[in-house]
Each structure stands twice: as structure tokens, then as C-alpha cells.
Amino acid sequence: MTATPILQGDKISVYDYRCTAGPDSKPFVEQHTSHSIAYVRKGSFGCTKRGRAFELVTGSVMVGHPGDEYVCTHDHHVCGDECLSFFFHPELVDAIGGKAEVWRTGCAPPLPELMVLGELAQAATDGRSDVGLDEVGHVLANRFVEVVSGRAQKPVQATARDRRRAVQMALWIDAHAHQPIELEDVAFEAGLSPFHFLRLFSGVLGVSPHQYLVRSRLRHAARLLADDERPVTDVAYDVGFGDLSNFVRTFHRAAGVSPRRFREASRGNRKILQERLAVH
């Protein structure tokens, strides 16, 4: 078993787990140390906990509750497995609500409501989405509680003060987009918990805080590419992207052309613009 940390935050941590155990591997007792949701991205395995036996396949989720013991088995499984696992701080679990029994479900079968979020989380992990991985974690935990308990979340009722707060925080994000910003940072500035701030911001503005952050960085990058002569690498780092390949991939997904080609178009290369018009 290998465990690779993907995100380590105050309220949410995410790990990539890869197991190569097979039918001949000896099972052993393990224990959950926090509330968790492990999305089975690939493969399959068995799990026994609280007197119940589960068979997990791609798309299933294993649910953890602090202190609960479990045993993973591979008697009927030969291919190993890969999981994207989310670990949640008790404050976040309390903010979401739901009965404690929900987190002692043990495992859940492939449910479309959770599978689509699991794949979105994987896309965020791979850099194929501009949604923040911590944001997906908040939504996944909330959706899990909704689906398992049958409790639908009430729509956001934003007061004038809430709307003003969301707008002010959007301005704050834009002004600090060149700096490393996490969901907890913006929520702290807003004076709200990350869970409630995410709901408020997304409900009022129609995009998540991380999506707005990425788009602010892209806007600043487009301006620099059009008006400045600095290298593309410098532009990427100056606007807040910590990785050049991620910047190029994200910019291309948004603009349809690479940063270099965008710069050429801004310098009067009409052929590039015509190519884009032809595509659309």
C-alpha cells in the first residue's frame, strides 16, 4: 500500500492510496482515525466492519468514522485497487450536520450522486479542472450526508449583507490572486466557516471561490501576455500559478490556444483568430 498526500489542509486532507494486495495477501485489522470518504477510482476489494461485509468496486465509497476498526480483504479480487481518500476535521462534519450513524454506514455502492463528484475530484487532482480539490471535498461530504440520510439541503437564502460579503470577498480574491490562497484563507477573511462560506459564495456568484481565483489569474495572465514582453514562465508565476505546465494546460482549456499563440494573436496574428472562429 502506498499513500501519497495530495492536499493537507486544516479542515480537509486528501490522499491517493494504491494497493497491490491480492487473494494471497493476509488481511489485518486497521482503524479509522477521522471521518473519511474513500472513492474507489480503480479496482476492487472487500471490507468488513462493524459485523458487516462489503464488496467494493470502481465507483464505490468506503466511509470512515473515528475509532471504528475494519479489515480489507482480497479473496475475490485479483487486480488491486486505487482510492482517492478525503479526511474531514470534526468541525467540518459538525457544520454539515447529519446523524452520527450516517458516518457509520461502512461502505456505499456506486451511486451516481457520489460517482460524479469522485470523478470531479480526480479531475481536480490531475489538473483537468479549475475546481479546488478542497471545494470538491466539502461538496462530496455534504452530498454523501444528503444521499445516505435522505436529507435534502436547503437552498442558500442570501441576505443583502451576505451578497455584499460575497462581492467583497470576490474583490479580495482578485486583489490577492497572485498569492497562494486556500479556501480557509478566504473564509477566515469573511468571518465564516469554510463550509458556509463556500455555500454562500457559490450561491451568490454562481462560481466557487477557487474557480473565481483561477479565472482571476487567467484574466491577469491574458492582460500581461497582451501588454507585456516578459516570458510566459514569468507570467505564469507572477499571476499565481505555481506550476508552468498547469498554467499552460489551464490557459489552453480556457482560451483554446496556448499562451504563446494567444500572445501572437494579441500582436495582430489574425490567422490564429480565424482558426478559432473556424473551430467554433
PDB file of C-alpha atoms in Angstrom:
ATOM      1  CA  MET A   1       0.000   0.000   0.000  1.00  0.00           C
ATOM      2  CA  THR A   2       1.320   3.419  -0.941  1.00  0.00           C
ATOM      3  CA  ALA A   3      -0.212   6.658   0.354  1.00  0.00           C
ATOM      4  CA  THR A   4       0.593   9.896  -1.446  1.00  0.00           C
ATOM      5  CA  PRO A   5      -0.575  13.169   0.132  1.00  0.00           C
ATOM      6  CA  ILE A   6      -2.387  15.347  -2.419  1.00  0.00           C
ATOM      7  CA  LEU A   7      -3.783  18.047  -0.131  1.00  0.00           C
ATOM      8  CA  GLN A   8      -3.182  18.730   3.548  1.00  0.00           C
ATOM      9  CA  GLY A   9      -5.432  21.473   4.909  1.00  0.00           C
ATOM     10  CA  ASP A  10      -6.856  22.440   8.270  1.00  0.00           C
ATOM     11  CA  LYS A  11     -10.310  21.013   7.539  1.00  0.00           C
ATOM     12  CA  ILE A  12      -9.692  18.558   4.685  1.00  0.00           C
ATOM     13  CA  SER A  13      -6.814  16.301   3.720  1.00  0.00           C
ATOM     14  CA  VAL A  14      -6.683  14.178   0.583  1.00  0.00           C
ATOM     15  CA  TYR A  15      -4.511  11.134  -0.093  1.00  0.00           C
ATOM     16  CA  ASP A  16      -4.021   8.903  -3.095  1.00  0.00           C
ATOM     17  CA  TYR A  17      -3.954   5.247  -1.982  1.00  0.00           C
ATOM     18  CA  ARG A  18      -2.728   2.430  -4.198  1.00  0.00           C
ATOM     19  CA  CYS A  19      -2.908  -1.174  -3.045  1.00  0.00           C
ATOM     20  CA  THR A  20      -1.392  -4.161  -4.833  1.00  0.00           C
ATOM     21  CA  ALA A  21      -2.680  -6.833  -2.440  1.00  0.00           C
ATOM     22  CA  GLY A  22      -4.227  -9.962  -3.924  1.00  0.00           C
ATOM     23  CA  PRO A  23      -6.010 -13.160  -2.831  1.00  0.00           C
ATOM     24  CA  ASP A  24      -2.864 -14.476  -1.131  1.00  0.00           C
ATOM     25  CA  SER A  25      -2.355 -11.360   0.996  1.00  0.00           C
ATOM     26  CA  LYS A  26      -3.053 -11.802   4.704  1.00  0.00           C
ATOM     27  CA  PRO A  27      -5.740  -9.390   5.998  1.00  0.00           C
ATOM     28  CA  PHE A  28      -5.163  -7.364   9.157  1.00  0.00           C
ATOM     29  CA  VAL A  29      -7.147  -5.030  11.390  1.00  0.00           C
ATOM     30  CA  GLU A  30      -6.982  -1.293  10.696  1.00  0.00           C
ATOM     31  CA  GLN A  31      -8.664   1.669  12.393  1.00  0.00           C
ATOM     32  CA  HIS A  32     -10.141   4.902  11.112  1.00  0.00           C
ATOM     33  CA  THR A  33      -8.605   7.954  12.752  1.00  0.00           C
ATOM     34  CA  SER A  34     -11.070  10.515  11.386  1.00  0.00           C
ATOM     35  CA  HIS A  35     -14.242  10.907   9.385  1.00  0.00           C
ATOM     36  CA  SER A  36     -13.405   9.947   5.826  1.00  0.00           C
ATOM     37  CA  ILE A  37     -14.728   9.072   2.390  1.00  0.00           C
ATOM     38  CA  ALA A  38     -12.574   6.928   0.104  1.00  0.00           C
ATOM     39  CA  TYR A  39     -13.669   6.939  -3.534  1.00  0.00           C
ATOM     40  CA  VAL A  40     -12.659   3.732  -5.329  1.00  0.00           C
ATOM     41  CA  ARG A  41     -11.154   5.024  -8.536  1.00  0.00           C
ATOM     42  CA  LYS A  42      -9.957   1.693  -9.881  1.00  0.00           C
ATOM     43  CA  GLY A  43     -10.055  -1.991  -8.984  1.00  0.00           C
ATOM     44  CA  SER A  44     -11.963  -3.694  -6.197  1.00  0.00           C
ATOM     45  CA  PHE A  45     -11.621  -5.106  -2.676  1.00  0.00           C
ATOM     46  CA  GLY A  46     -13.653  -6.436   0.227  1.00  0.00           C
ATOM     47  CA  CYS A  47     -14.185  -4.728   3.566  1.00  0.00           C
ATOM     48  CA  THR A  48     -15.529  -5.965   6.887  1.00  0.00           C
ATOM     49  CA  LYS A  49     -16.530  -3.514   9.607  1.00  0.00           C
ATOM     50  CA  ARG A  50     -18.979  -3.451  12.498  1.00  0.00           C
ATOM     51  CA  GLY A  51     -20.048  -7.025  11.711  1.00  0.00           C
ATOM     52  CA  ARG A  52     -20.924  -6.337   8.077  1.00  0.00           C
ATOM     53  CA  ALA A  53     -19.138  -7.452   4.924  1.00  0.00           C
ATOM     54  CA  PHE A  54     -18.947  -5.270   1.810  1.00  0.00           C
ATOM     55  CA  GLU A  55     -17.598  -5.769  -1.692  1.00  0.00           C
ATOM     56  CA  LEU A  56     -16.353  -2.540  -3.221  1.00  0.00           C
ATOM     57  CA  VAL A  57     -15.877  -1.998  -6.949  1.00  0.00           C
ATOM     58  CA  THR A  58     -14.954   1.036  -9.020  1.00  0.00           C
ATOM     59  CA  GLY A  59     -17.302   3.865  -8.042  1.00  0.00           C
ATOM     60  CA  SER A  60     -17.994   2.580  -4.519  1.00  0.00           C
ATOM     61  CA  VAL A  61     -17.014   4.544  -1.419  1.00  0.00           C
ATOM     62  CA  MET A  62     -15.694   3.413   1.938  1.00  0.00           C
ATOM     63  CA  VAL A  63     -16.854   5.591   4.813  1.00  0.00           C
ATOM     64  CA  GLY A  64     -14.785   6.096   7.946  1.00  0.00           C
ATOM     65  CA  HIS A  65     -15.749   7.041  11.498  1.00  0.00           C
ATOM     66  CA  PRO A  66     -13.071   7.817  14.128  1.00  0.00           C
ATOM     67  CA  GLY A  67     -12.231   4.750  16.210  1.00  0.00           C
ATOM     68  CA  ASP A  68     -14.032   2.198  14.029  1.00  0.00           C
ATOM     69  CA  GLU A  69     -11.989  -0.851  13.092  1.00  0.00           C
ATOM     70  CA  TYR A  70     -12.111  -2.539   9.693  1.00  0.00           C
ATOM     71  CA  VAL A  71     -10.423  -5.264   7.686  1.00  0.00           C
ATOM     72  CA  CYS A  72      -9.789  -5.112   3.953  1.00  0.00           C
ATOM     73  CA  THR A  73      -9.880  -8.434   2.114  1.00  0.00           C
ATOM     74  CA  HIS A  74      -8.970  -9.551  -1.391  1.00  0.00           C
ATOM     75  CA  ASP A  75     -10.326 -13.113  -1.518  1.00  0.00           C
ATOM     76  CA  HIS A  76     -12.486 -12.453  -4.567  1.00  0.00           C
ATOM     77  CA  HIS A  77     -10.404  -9.654  -6.042  1.00  0.00           C
ATOM     78  CA  VAL A  78      -7.262 -10.040  -8.104  1.00  0.00           C
ATOM     79  CA  CYS A  79      -6.431  -6.623  -9.548  1.00  0.00           C
ATOM     80  CA  GLY A  80      -5.603  -4.439  -6.556  1.00  0.00           C
ATOM     81  CA  ASP A  81      -7.252  -1.071  -6.099  1.00  0.00           C
ATOM     82  CA  GLU A  82      -6.769   2.692  -6.119  1.00  0.00           C
ATOM     83  CA  CYS A  83      -8.669   5.148  -3.929  1.00  0.00           C
ATOM     84  CA  LEU A  84      -8.865   8.915  -3.629  1.00  0.00           C
ATOM     85  CA  SER A  85      -9.476   9.405   0.085  1.00  0.00           C
ATOM     86  CA  PHE A  86     -10.823  12.505   1.840  1.00  0.00           C
ATOM     87  CA  PHE A  87     -10.307  13.056   5.578  1.00  0.00           C
ATOM     88  CA  PHE A  88     -12.519  15.590   7.348  1.00  0.00           C
ATOM     89  CA  HIS A  89     -11.982  17.650  10.502  1.00  0.00           C
ATOM     90  CA  PRO A  90     -14.723  17.268  13.163  1.00  0.00           C
ATOM     91  CA  GLU A  91     -15.673  20.956  12.811  1.00  0.00           C
ATOM     92  CA  LEU A  92     -16.496  20.431   9.148  1.00  0.00           C
ATOM     93  CA  VAL A  93     -18.539  17.315   9.947  1.00  0.00           C
ATOM     94  CA  ASP A  94     -20.455  19.282  12.593  1.00  0.00           C
ATOM     95  CA  ALA A  95     -21.076  22.142  10.154  1.00  0.00           C
ATOM     96  CA  ILE A  96     -22.523  19.783   7.565  1.00  0.00           C
ATOM     97  CA  GLY A  97     -24.764  18.108  10.104  1.00  0.00           C
ATOM     98  CA  GLY A  98     -26.396  14.719   9.849  1.00  0.00           C
ATOM     99  CA  LYS A  99     -26.618  11.923  12.376  1.00  0.00           C
ATOM    100  CA  ALA A 100     -23.524  10.094  13.563  1.00  0.00           C
ATOM    101  CA  GLU A 101     -24.966   6.865  12.147  1.00  0.00           C
ATOM    102  CA  VAL A 102     -24.531   8.252   8.648  1.00  0.00           C
ATOM    103  CA  TRP A 103     -20.758   8.166   9.097  1.00  0.00           C
ATOM    104  CA  ARG A 104     -21.020   4.584  10.309  1.00  0.00           C
ATOM    105  CA  THR A 105     -22.617   3.378   7.100  1.00  0.00           C
ATOM    106  CA  GLY A 106     -19.446   1.438   6.410  1.00  0.00           C
ATOM    107  CA  CYS A 107     -19.490   1.488   2.634  1.00  0.00           C
ATOM    108  CA  ALA A 108     -21.789   2.691  -0.104  1.00  0.00           C
ATOM    109  CA  PRO A 109     -22.348   1.148  -3.545  1.00  0.00           C
ATOM    110  CA  PRO A 110     -21.635   3.068  -6.748  1.00  0.00           C
ATOM    111  CA  LEU A 111     -24.133   5.924  -6.521  1.00  0.00           C
ATOM    112  CA  PRO A 112     -24.313   8.439  -9.384  1.00  0.00           C
ATOM    113  CA  GLU A 113     -24.590  11.362  -6.971  1.00  0.00           C
ATOM    114  CA  LEU A 114     -21.220  10.424  -5.444  1.00  0.00           C
ATOM    115  CA  MET A 115     -19.507   8.979  -8.513  1.00  0.00           C
ATOM    116  CA  VAL A 116     -19.699  12.219 -10.469  1.00  0.00           C
ATOM    117  CA  LEU A 117     -18.113  14.086  -7.558  1.00  0.00           C
ATOM    118  CA  GLY A 118     -15.440  11.416  -7.200  1.00  0.00           C
ATOM    119  CA  GLU A 119     -14.519  11.852 -10.855  1.00  0.00           C
ATOM    120  CA  LEU A 120     -14.590  15.638 -10.493  1.00  0.00           C
ATOM    121  CA  ALA A 121     -12.185  15.298  -7.568  1.00  0.00           C
ATOM    122  CA  GLN A 122      -9.894  13.143  -9.692  1.00  0.00           C
ATOM    123  CA  ALA A 123     -10.011  15.723 -12.480  1.00  0.00           C
ATOM    124  CA  ALA A 124      -9.035  18.416  -9.967  1.00  0.00           C
ATOM    125  CA  THR A 125      -6.208  16.194  -8.713  1.00  0.00           C
ATOM    126  CA  ASP A 126      -4.928  15.705 -12.261  1.00  0.00           C
ATOM    127  CA  GLY A 127      -5.182  19.403 -13.107  1.00  0.00           C
ATOM    128  CA  ARG A 128      -8.003  18.832 -15.602  1.00  0.00           C
ATOM    129  CA  SER A 129     -10.460  21.079 -13.755  1.00  0.00           C
ATOM    130  CA  ASP A 130     -10.265  24.538 -12.240  1.00  0.00           C
ATOM    131  CA  VAL A 131     -12.382  23.453  -9.264  1.00  0.00           C
ATOM    132  CA  GLY A 132     -10.462  23.358  -5.979  1.00  0.00           C
ATOM    133  CA  LEU A 133      -9.908  19.886  -4.545  1.00  0.00           C
ATOM    134  CA  ASP A 134     -10.840  21.134  -1.074  1.00  0.00           C
ATOM    135  CA  GLU A 135     -14.066  22.544  -2.511  1.00  0.00           C
ATOM    136  CA  VAL A 136     -14.941  19.202  -4.059  1.00  0.00           C
ATOM    137  CA  GLY A 137     -14.260  17.628  -0.662  1.00  0.00           C
ATOM    138  CA  HIS A 138     -16.784  19.926   1.021  1.00  0.00           C
ATOM    139  CA  VAL A 139     -19.412  19.179  -1.617  1.00  0.00           C
ATOM    140  CA  LEU A 140     -18.690  15.434  -1.537  1.00  0.00           C
ATOM    141  CA  ALA A 141     -19.090  15.253   2.242  1.00  0.00           C
ATOM    142  CA  ASN A 142     -22.306  17.258   2.137  1.00  0.00           C
ATOM    143  CA  ARG A 143     -23.736  15.243  -0.752  1.00  0.00           C
ATOM    144  CA  PHE A 144     -22.837  11.989   0.970  1.00  0.00           C
ATOM    145  CA  VAL A 145     -24.794  13.021   4.077  1.00  0.00           C
ATOM    146  CA  GLU A 146     -27.739  14.078   1.913  1.00  0.00           C
ATOM    147  CA  VAL A 147     -27.852  10.853  -0.078  1.00  0.00           C
ATOM    148  CA  VAL A 148     -27.375   8.453   2.825  1.00  0.00           C
ATOM    149  CA  SER A 149     -29.697  10.216   5.248  1.00  0.00           C
ATOM    150  CA  GLY A 150     -32.256  11.315   2.667  1.00  0.00           C
ATOM    151  CA  ARG A 151     -31.945  14.887   3.911  1.00  0.00           C
ATOM    152  CA  ALA A 152     -32.029  17.468   1.144  1.00  0.00           C
ATOM    153  CA  GLN A 153     -30.023  20.613   1.758  1.00  0.00           C
ATOM    154  CA  LYS A 154     -31.978  23.854   1.879  1.00  0.00           C
ATOM    155  CA  PRO A 155     -31.160  26.351  -0.861  1.00  0.00           C
ATOM    156  CA  VAL A 156     -28.974  29.297   0.099  1.00  0.00           C
ATOM    157  CA  GLN A 157     -31.011  32.231   1.374  1.00  0.00           C
ATOM    158  CA  ALA A 158     -28.666  35.168   0.859  1.00  0.00           C
ATOM    159  CA  THR A 159     -29.457  38.429   2.631  1.00  0.00           C
ATOM    160  CA  ALA A 160     -28.276  41.785   1.345  1.00  0.00           C
ATOM    161  CA  ARG A 161     -25.428  41.589   3.850  1.00  0.00           C
ATOM    162  CA  ASP A 162     -24.472  38.129   2.581  1.00  0.00           C
ATOM    163  CA  ARG A 163     -24.454  39.312  -1.021  1.00  0.00           C
ATOM    164  CA  ARG A 164     -22.306  42.281  -0.101  1.00  0.00           C
ATOM    165  CA  ARG A 165     -19.924  39.983   1.747  1.00  0.00           C
ATOM    166  CA  ALA A 166     -19.649  37.647  -1.262  1.00  0.00           C
ATOM    167  CA  VAL A 167     -18.880  40.564  -3.585  1.00  0.00           C
ATOM    168  CA  GLN A 168     -16.311  41.975  -1.173  1.00  0.00           C
ATOM    169  CA  MET A 169     -14.563  38.615  -0.957  1.00  0.00           C
ATOM    170  CA  ALA A 170     -14.540  38.309  -4.747  1.00  0.00           C
ATOM    171  CA  LEU A 171     -12.745  41.649  -4.852  1.00  0.00           C
ATOM    172  CA  TRP A 172     -10.342  40.414  -2.163  1.00  0.00           C
ATOM    173  CA  ILE A 173      -9.605  37.252  -4.143  1.00  0.00           C
ATOM    174  CA  ASP A 174      -8.948  39.235  -7.300  1.00  0.00           C
ATOM    175  CA  ALA A 175      -6.590  41.605  -5.485  1.00  0.00           C
ATOM    176  CA  HIS A 176      -4.632  38.725  -3.926  1.00  0.00           C
ATOM    177  CA  ALA A 177      -4.855  36.259  -6.815  1.00  0.00           C
ATOM    178  CA  HIS A 178      -1.075  36.319  -7.298  1.00  0.00           C
ATOM    179  CA  GLN A 179      -0.626  34.863  -3.811  1.00  0.00           C
ATOM    180  CA  PRO A 180      -1.263  31.290  -2.600  1.00  0.00           C
ATOM    181  CA  ILE A 181      -4.891  31.283  -1.429  1.00  0.00           C
ATOM    182  CA  GLU A 182      -6.779  28.400   0.162  1.00  0.00           C
ATOM    183  CA  LEU A 183     -10.482  28.167   0.901  1.00  0.00           C
ATOM    184  CA  GLU A 184      -9.740  28.513   4.624  1.00  0.00           C
ATOM    185  CA  ASP A 185      -7.922  31.807   3.986  1.00  0.00           C
ATOM    186  CA  VAL A 186     -10.859  33.453   2.237  1.00  0.00           C
ATOM    187  CA  ALA A 187     -13.370  32.035   4.704  1.00  0.00           C
ATOM    188  CA  PHE A 188     -11.324  33.482   7.566  1.00  0.00           C
ATOM    189  CA  GLU A 189     -11.344  36.897   5.877  1.00  0.00           C
ATOM    190  CA  ALA A 190     -15.120  36.608   5.522  1.00  0.00           C
ATOM    191  CA  GLY A 191     -15.567  35.550   9.143  1.00  0.00           C
ATOM    192  CA  LEU A 192     -17.290  32.287   8.212  1.00  0.00           C
ATOM    193  CA  SER A 193     -16.512  28.591   8.351  1.00  0.00           C
ATOM    194  CA  PRO A 194     -15.149  27.225   5.046  1.00  0.00           C
ATOM    195  CA  PHE A 195     -18.287  25.128   4.530  1.00  0.00           C
ATOM    196  CA  HIS A 196     -20.706  28.023   4.979  1.00  0.00           C
ATOM    197  CA  PHE A 197     -18.536  30.448   3.035  1.00  0.00           C
ATOM    198  CA  LEU A 198     -18.322  28.043   0.082  1.00  0.00           C
ATOM    199  CA  ARG A 199     -22.120  27.713   0.008  1.00  0.00           C
ATOM    200  CA  LEU A 200     -22.631  31.463   0.310  1.00  0.00           C
ATOM    201  CA  PHE A 201     -20.066  32.488  -2.297  1.00  0.00           C
ATOM    202  CA  SER A 202     -21.158  29.866  -4.828  1.00  0.00           C
ATOM    203  CA  GLY A 203     -24.832  30.576  -4.252  1.00  0.00           C
ATOM    204  CA  VAL A 204     -24.471  34.338  -4.741  1.00  0.00           C
ATOM    205  CA  LEU A 205     -21.911  34.487  -7.555  1.00  0.00           C
ATOM    206  CA  GLY A 206     -22.509  31.210  -9.375  1.00  0.00           C
ATOM    207  CA  VAL A 207     -18.879  30.064  -9.197  1.00  0.00           C
ATOM    208  CA  SER A 208     -16.829  28.589  -6.395  1.00  0.00           C
ATOM    209  CA  PRO A 209     -14.068  30.649  -4.727  1.00  0.00           C
ATOM    210  CA  HIS A 210     -11.360  28.535  -6.368  1.00  0.00           C
ATOM    211  CA  GLN A 211     -12.945  28.831  -9.792  1.00  0.00           C
ATOM    212  CA  TYR A 212     -13.026  32.596  -9.346  1.00  0.00           C
ATOM    213  CA  LEU A 213      -9.393  32.571  -8.193  1.00  0.00           C
ATOM    214  CA  VAL A 214      -8.258  30.592 -11.244  1.00  0.00           C
ATOM    215  CA  ARG A 215     -10.231  32.805 -13.595  1.00  0.00           C
ATOM    216  CA  SER A 216      -8.804  35.926 -11.976  1.00  0.00           C
ATOM    217  CA  ARG A 217      -5.325  34.542 -12.557  1.00  0.00           C
ATOM    218  CA  LEU A 218      -6.192  33.759 -16.166  1.00  0.00           C
ATOM    219  CA  ARG A 219      -7.524  37.279 -16.681  1.00  0.00           C
ATOM    220  CA  HIS A 220      -4.359  38.812 -15.268  1.00  0.00           C
ATOM    221  CA  ALA A 221      -2.271  36.454 -17.402  1.00  0.00           C
ATOM    222  CA  ALA A 222      -4.144  37.398 -20.577  1.00  0.00           C
ATOM    223  CA  ARG A 223      -3.535  41.062 -19.837  1.00  0.00           C
ATOM    224  CA  LEU A 224       0.188  40.506 -19.289  1.00  0.00           C
ATOM    225  CA  LEU A 225       0.526  38.342 -22.393  1.00  0.00           C
ATOM    226  CA  ALA A 226      -1.118  41.051 -24.472  1.00  0.00           C
ATOM    227  CA  ASP A 227       0.622  44.074 -22.971  1.00  0.00           C
ATOM    228  CA  ASP A 228       3.966  42.790 -21.687  1.00  0.00           C
ATOM    229  CA  GLU A 229       7.092  41.206 -23.100  1.00  0.00           C
ATOM    230  CA  ARG A 230       8.049  39.050 -20.140  1.00  0.00           C
ATOM    231  CA  PRO A 231       8.480  35.293 -20.787  1.00  0.00           C
ATOM    232  CA  VAL A 232       5.463  33.025 -20.464  1.00  0.00           C
ATOM    233  CA  THR A 233       7.105  31.293 -17.496  1.00  0.00           C
ATOM    234  CA  ASP A 234       7.381  34.600 -15.640  1.00  0.00           C
ATOM    235  CA  VAL A 235       3.776  35.450 -16.444  1.00  0.00           C
ATOM    236  CA  ALA A 236       2.620  32.114 -15.013  1.00  0.00           C
ATOM    237  CA  TYR A 237       4.434  32.619 -11.730  1.00  0.00           C
ATOM    238  CA  ASP A 238       3.623  36.339 -11.477  1.00  0.00           C
ATOM    239  CA  VAL A 239      -0.135  35.761 -11.649  1.00  0.00           C
ATOM    240  CA  GLY A 240      -0.065  32.993  -9.053  1.00  0.00           C
ATOM    241  CA  PHE A 241       0.339  29.679 -10.865  1.00  0.00           C
ATOM    242  CA  GLY A 242       2.939  27.582  -9.075  1.00  0.00           C
ATOM    243  CA  ASP A 243       3.449  25.190 -11.961  1.00  0.00           C
ATOM    244  CA  LEU A 244       4.137  26.157 -15.596  1.00  0.00           C
ATOM    245  CA  SER A 245       2.550  23.053 -17.116  1.00  0.00           C
ATOM    246  CA  ASN A 246      -0.618  23.602 -15.095  1.00  0.00           C
ATOM    247  CA  PHE A 247      -0.757  27.208 -16.294  1.00  0.00           C
ATOM    248  CA  VAL A 248      -0.326  26.240 -19.946  1.00  0.00           C
ATOM    249  CA  ARG A 249      -2.930  23.477 -19.657  1.00  0.00           C
ATOM    250  CA  THR A 250      -5.448  25.694 -17.826  1.00  0.00           C
ATOM    251  CA  PHE A 251      -4.917  28.648 -20.164  1.00  0.00           C
ATOM    252  CA  HIS A 252      -5.309  26.467 -23.237  1.00  0.00           C
ATOM    253  CA  ARG A 253      -8.511  24.950 -21.870  1.00  0.00           C
ATOM    254  CA  ALA A 254      -9.933  28.434 -21.310  1.00  0.00           C
ATOM    255  CA  ALA A 255      -8.664  30.245 -24.408  1.00  0.00           C
ATOM    256  CA  GLY A 256      -8.468  27.400 -26.899  1.00  0.00           C
ATOM    257  CA  VAL A 257      -4.867  28.327 -27.708  1.00  0.00           C
ATOM    258  CA  SER A 258      -1.588  28.199 -25.820  1.00  0.00           C
ATOM    259  CA  PRO A 259      -0.288  31.297 -24.004  1.00  0.00           C
ATOM    260  CA  ARG A 260       2.317  31.751 -26.734  1.00  0.00           C
ATOM    261  CA  ARG A 261      -0.294  31.612 -29.502  1.00  0.00           C
ATOM    262  CA  PHE A 262      -2.529  33.966 -27.532  1.00  0.00           C
ATOM    263  CA  ARG A 263       0.334  36.450 -27.376  1.00  0.00           C
ATOM    264  CA  GLU A 264       0.833  36.140 -31.131  1.00  0.00           C
ATOM    265  CA  ALA A 265      -2.873  36.787 -31.687  1.00  0.00           C
ATOM    266  CA  SER A 266      -2.708  39.863 -29.465  1.00  0.00           C
ATOM    267  CA  ARG A 267       0.146  41.117 -31.629  1.00  0.00           C
ATOM    268  CA  GLY A 268      -2.049  41.029 -34.723  1.00  0.00           C
ATOM    269  CA  ASN A 269      -1.786  37.447 -35.971  1.00  0.00           C
ATOM    270  CA  ARG A 270      -5.295  37.244 -37.432  1.00  0.00           C
ATOM    271  CA  LYS A 271      -4.726  33.706 -38.660  1.00  0.00           C
ATOM    272  CA  ILE A 272      -4.964  32.424 -35.096  1.00  0.00           C
ATOM    273  CA  LEU A 273      -8.237  34.249 -34.502  1.00  0.00           C
ATOM    274  CA  GLN A 274      -9.617  32.950 -37.783  1.00  0.00           C
ATOM    275  CA  GLU A 275      -8.647  29.403 -36.784  1.00  0.00           C
ATOM    276  CA  ARG A 276     -10.540  29.798 -33.518  1.00  0.00           C
ATOM    277  CA  LEU A 277     -13.611  31.181 -35.346  1.00  0.00           C
ATOM    278  CA  ALA A 278     -13.470  28.254 -37.767  1.00  0.00           C
ATOM    279  CA  VAL A 279     -13.413  25.784 -34.867  1.00  0.00           C
ATOM    280  CA  HIS A 280     -16.474  27.337 -33.256  1.00  0.00           C
TER     281      HIS A 280
END
